[in-house]
């Protein structure tokens, strides 16, 4: 066996902490998939051309999609043809907070008979430092409020 792959004694503590952190996250994902309500949407070709995803919030004048879901998690598949390229996963309440915090969000009509309204969210903007900062500030406020 090659000992070069084993962590040194100095690195072992960090390895153990990282391993524990990873196991907690793996358990959280398993719990999400097995015990939580999830909403799954799939984005086909337009996201590649525009860099946006569409998040429906209204259909035929009534709340729908992100505005109406009772799901705890929102899965947004990014597809290329018939293949799934990637899946974005958000806690639904977090995605709502992100949408609310955006300084600019475009709303468009679409779907069957153009009866739905949806936000077009730039994928890069979802992960930009200003959106993450707004989320952290809101999250910190919520944590201090509940303590």
Tab-separated table of C-alpha atoms in Angstrom:
chain	number	residue	atom	x	y	z
A	1	UNK	CA	0.000	0.000	0.000
A	2	UNK	CA	1.261	3.470	-0.867
A	3	UNK	CA	1.631	5.492	2.360
A	4	UNK	CA	1.770	8.715	0.361
A	5	UNK	CA	-2.044	8.618	0.149
A	6	UNK	CA	-2.493	8.381	3.913
A	7	UNK	CA	-2.753	11.727	5.743
A	8	UNK	CA	0.233	12.587	7.937
A	9	UNK	CA	-0.273	12.854	11.697
A	10	UNK	CA	-0.209	16.634	11.358
A	11	UNK	CA	-2.940	16.527	8.707
A	12	UNK	CA	-5.006	13.786	10.378
A	13	UNK	CA	-6.984	16.153	12.622
A	14	UNK	CA	-7.970	18.315	9.644
A	15	UNK	CA	-8.862	15.170	7.698
A	16	UNK	CA	-11.083	13.945	10.566
A	17	UNK	CA	-12.850	17.315	10.762
A	18	UNK	CA	-13.353	17.391	6.979
A	19	UNK	CA	-14.607	13.794	7.003
A	20	UNK	CA	-17.089	14.567	9.792
A	21	UNK	CA	-18.281	17.690	7.921
A	22	UNK	CA	-18.722	15.644	4.742
A	23	UNK	CA	-20.699	12.920	6.518
A	24	UNK	CA	-23.063	15.505	8.023
A	25	UNK	CA	-23.671	17.007	4.547
A	26	UNK	CA	-24.196	13.545	3.020
A	27	UNK	CA	-26.789	12.824	5.709
A	28	UNK	CA	-28.510	16.126	5.006
A	29	UNK	CA	-28.773	15.323	1.282
A	30	UNK	CA	-30.106	11.820	2.022
A	31	UNK	CA	-32.676	13.304	4.399
A	32	UNK	CA	-33.662	15.911	1.801
A	33	UNK	CA	-34.283	13.249	-0.834
A	34	UNK	CA	-36.023	10.752	1.427
A	35	UNK	CA	-37.994	12.852	3.901
A	36	UNK	CA	-38.697	16.264	2.366
A	37	UNK	CA	-41.119	17.648	-0.149
A	38	UNK	CA	-39.250	18.697	-3.273
A	39	UNK	CA	-40.253	20.642	-6.372
A	40	UNK	CA	-38.398	19.703	-9.555
A	41	UNK	CA	-38.291	21.978	-12.594
A	42	UNK	CA	-36.319	21.412	-15.763
A	43	UNK	CA	-34.802	24.104	-17.917
A	44	UNK	CA	-34.218	23.059	-21.496
A	45	UNK	CA	-32.149	24.889	-24.130
A	46	UNK	CA	-32.780	28.583	-23.454
A	47	UNK	CA	-30.587	28.758	-20.354
A	48	UNK	CA	-27.549	28.030	-22.536
A	49	UNK	CA	-28.330	30.921	-24.872
A	50	UNK	CA	-29.469	33.491	-22.312
A	51	UNK	CA	-27.679	32.512	-19.104
A	52	UNK	CA	-31.059	32.735	-17.334
A	53	UNK	CA	-33.370	30.309	-15.621
A	54	UNK	CA	-37.117	30.857	-15.452
A	55	UNK	CA	-38.861	30.645	-12.087
A	56	UNK	CA	-42.646	30.667	-12.439
A	57	UNK	CA	-44.598	32.621	-9.844
A	58	UNK	CA	-48.062	33.018	-11.403
A	59	UNK	CA	-50.329	31.134	-13.798
A	60	UNK	CA	-53.718	32.284	-15.055
A	61	UNK	CA	-53.576	35.139	-12.544
A	62	UNK	CA	-53.060	32.887	-9.516
A	63	UNK	CA	-49.918	32.209	-7.469
A	64	UNK	CA	-47.990	29.203	-8.761
A	65	UNK	CA	-44.452	27.882	-8.853
A	66	UNK	CA	-42.190	29.557	-6.300
A	67	UNK	CA	-45.096	31.631	-4.920
A	68	UNK	CA	-47.309	28.626	-4.226
A	69	UNK	CA	-45.132	25.587	-3.656
A	70	UNK	CA	-45.173	23.881	-0.288
A	71	UNK	CA	-41.935	22.070	-1.105
A	72	UNK	CA	-38.991	22.501	1.245
A	73	UNK	CA	-36.478	22.221	-1.610
A	74	UNK	CA	-36.452	23.528	-5.178
A	75	UNK	CA	-34.499	21.450	-7.705
A	76	UNK	CA	-33.813	23.186	-11.001
A	77	UNK	CA	-32.416	20.872	-13.686
A	78	UNK	CA	-30.304	22.395	-16.441
A	79	UNK	CA	-30.686	20.151	-19.479
A	80	UNK	CA	-28.818	19.930	-22.756
A	81	UNK	CA	-31.013	18.041	-25.180
A	82	UNK	CA	-32.192	14.910	-23.396
A	83	UNK	CA	-29.294	14.945	-20.950
A	84	UNK	CA	-29.176	16.566	-17.557
A	85	UNK	CA	-26.125	18.833	-17.350
A	86	UNK	CA	-26.506	19.951	-13.728
A	87	UNK	CA	-29.075	20.487	-11.008
A	88	UNK	CA	-29.294	23.584	-8.837
A	89	UNK	CA	-30.770	22.832	-5.421
A	90	UNK	CA	-32.091	25.520	-3.095
A	91	UNK	CA	-34.076	25.493	0.091
A	92	UNK	CA	-37.303	26.997	-1.215
A	93	UNK	CA	-37.309	29.718	1.434
A	94	UNK	CA	-33.723	30.607	0.481
A	95	UNK	CA	-34.617	30.880	-3.220
A	96	UNK	CA	-37.525	33.147	-2.275
A	97	UNK	CA	-35.141	35.319	-0.216
A	98	UNK	CA	-32.706	35.481	-3.115
A	99	UNK	CA	-35.445	36.530	-5.531
A	100	UNK	CA	-36.672	39.173	-3.071
A	101	UNK	CA	-33.136	40.513	-2.560
A	102	UNK	CA	-32.277	40.905	-6.249
A	103	UNK	CA	-31.937	44.523	-7.274
A	104	UNK	CA	-33.068	43.593	-10.776
A	105	UNK	CA	-35.259	40.750	-11.912
A	106	UNK	CA	-36.978	40.538	-15.250
A	107	UNK	CA	-40.548	39.235	-15.347
A	108	UNK	CA	-41.874	37.694	-18.565
A	109	UNK	CA	-44.909	35.805	-19.814
A	110	UNK	CA	-44.619	32.253	-21.068
A	111	UNK	CA	-45.940	28.725	-20.882
A	112	UNK	CA	-49.137	27.469	-22.460
A	113	UNK	CA	-51.107	30.390	-23.959
A	114	UNK	CA	-48.577	32.774	-22.346
A	115	UNK	CA	-50.683	32.414	-19.189
A	116	UNK	CA	-47.750	32.135	-16.794
A	117	UNK	CA	-45.533	34.845	-15.346
A	118	UNK	CA	-41.972	34.017	-14.458
A	119	UNK	CA	-38.822	35.651	-13.246
A	120	UNK	CA	-35.781	35.343	-15.453
A	121	UNK	CA	-32.823	34.966	-13.118
A	122	UNK	CA	-29.272	35.169	-14.385
A	123	UNK	CA	-27.444	32.047	-13.230
A	124	UNK	CA	-24.188	33.908	-12.538
A	125	UNK	CA	-26.061	36.579	-10.587
A	126	UNK	CA	-27.551	33.887	-8.322
A	127	UNK	CA	-24.034	33.147	-7.118
A	128	UNK	CA	-22.621	36.673	-7.154
A	129	UNK	CA	-21.011	38.135	-4.052
A	130	UNK	CA	-23.719	40.783	-3.580
A	131	UNK	CA	-26.525	38.174	-3.591
A	132	UNK	CA	-24.572	35.937	-1.211
A	133	UNK	CA	-23.885	38.939	1.052
A	134	UNK	CA	-27.599	39.872	1.100
A	135	UNK	CA	-28.481	36.268	1.927
A	136	UNK	CA	-25.943	36.119	4.772
A	137	UNK	CA	-27.154	39.428	6.207
A	138	UNK	CA	-30.766	38.246	6.094
A	139	UNK	CA	-29.796	34.850	7.539
A	140	UNK	CA	-27.843	36.500	10.384
A	141	UNK	CA	-30.829	38.770	11.120
A	142	UNK	CA	-33.189	35.752	11.200
A	143	UNK	CA	-30.807	33.859	13.539
A	144	UNK	CA	-30.540	36.775	15.984
A	145	UNK	CA	-34.314	37.221	15.890
A	146	UNK	CA	-34.948	33.582	16.854
A	147	UNK	CA	-32.380	33.521	19.699
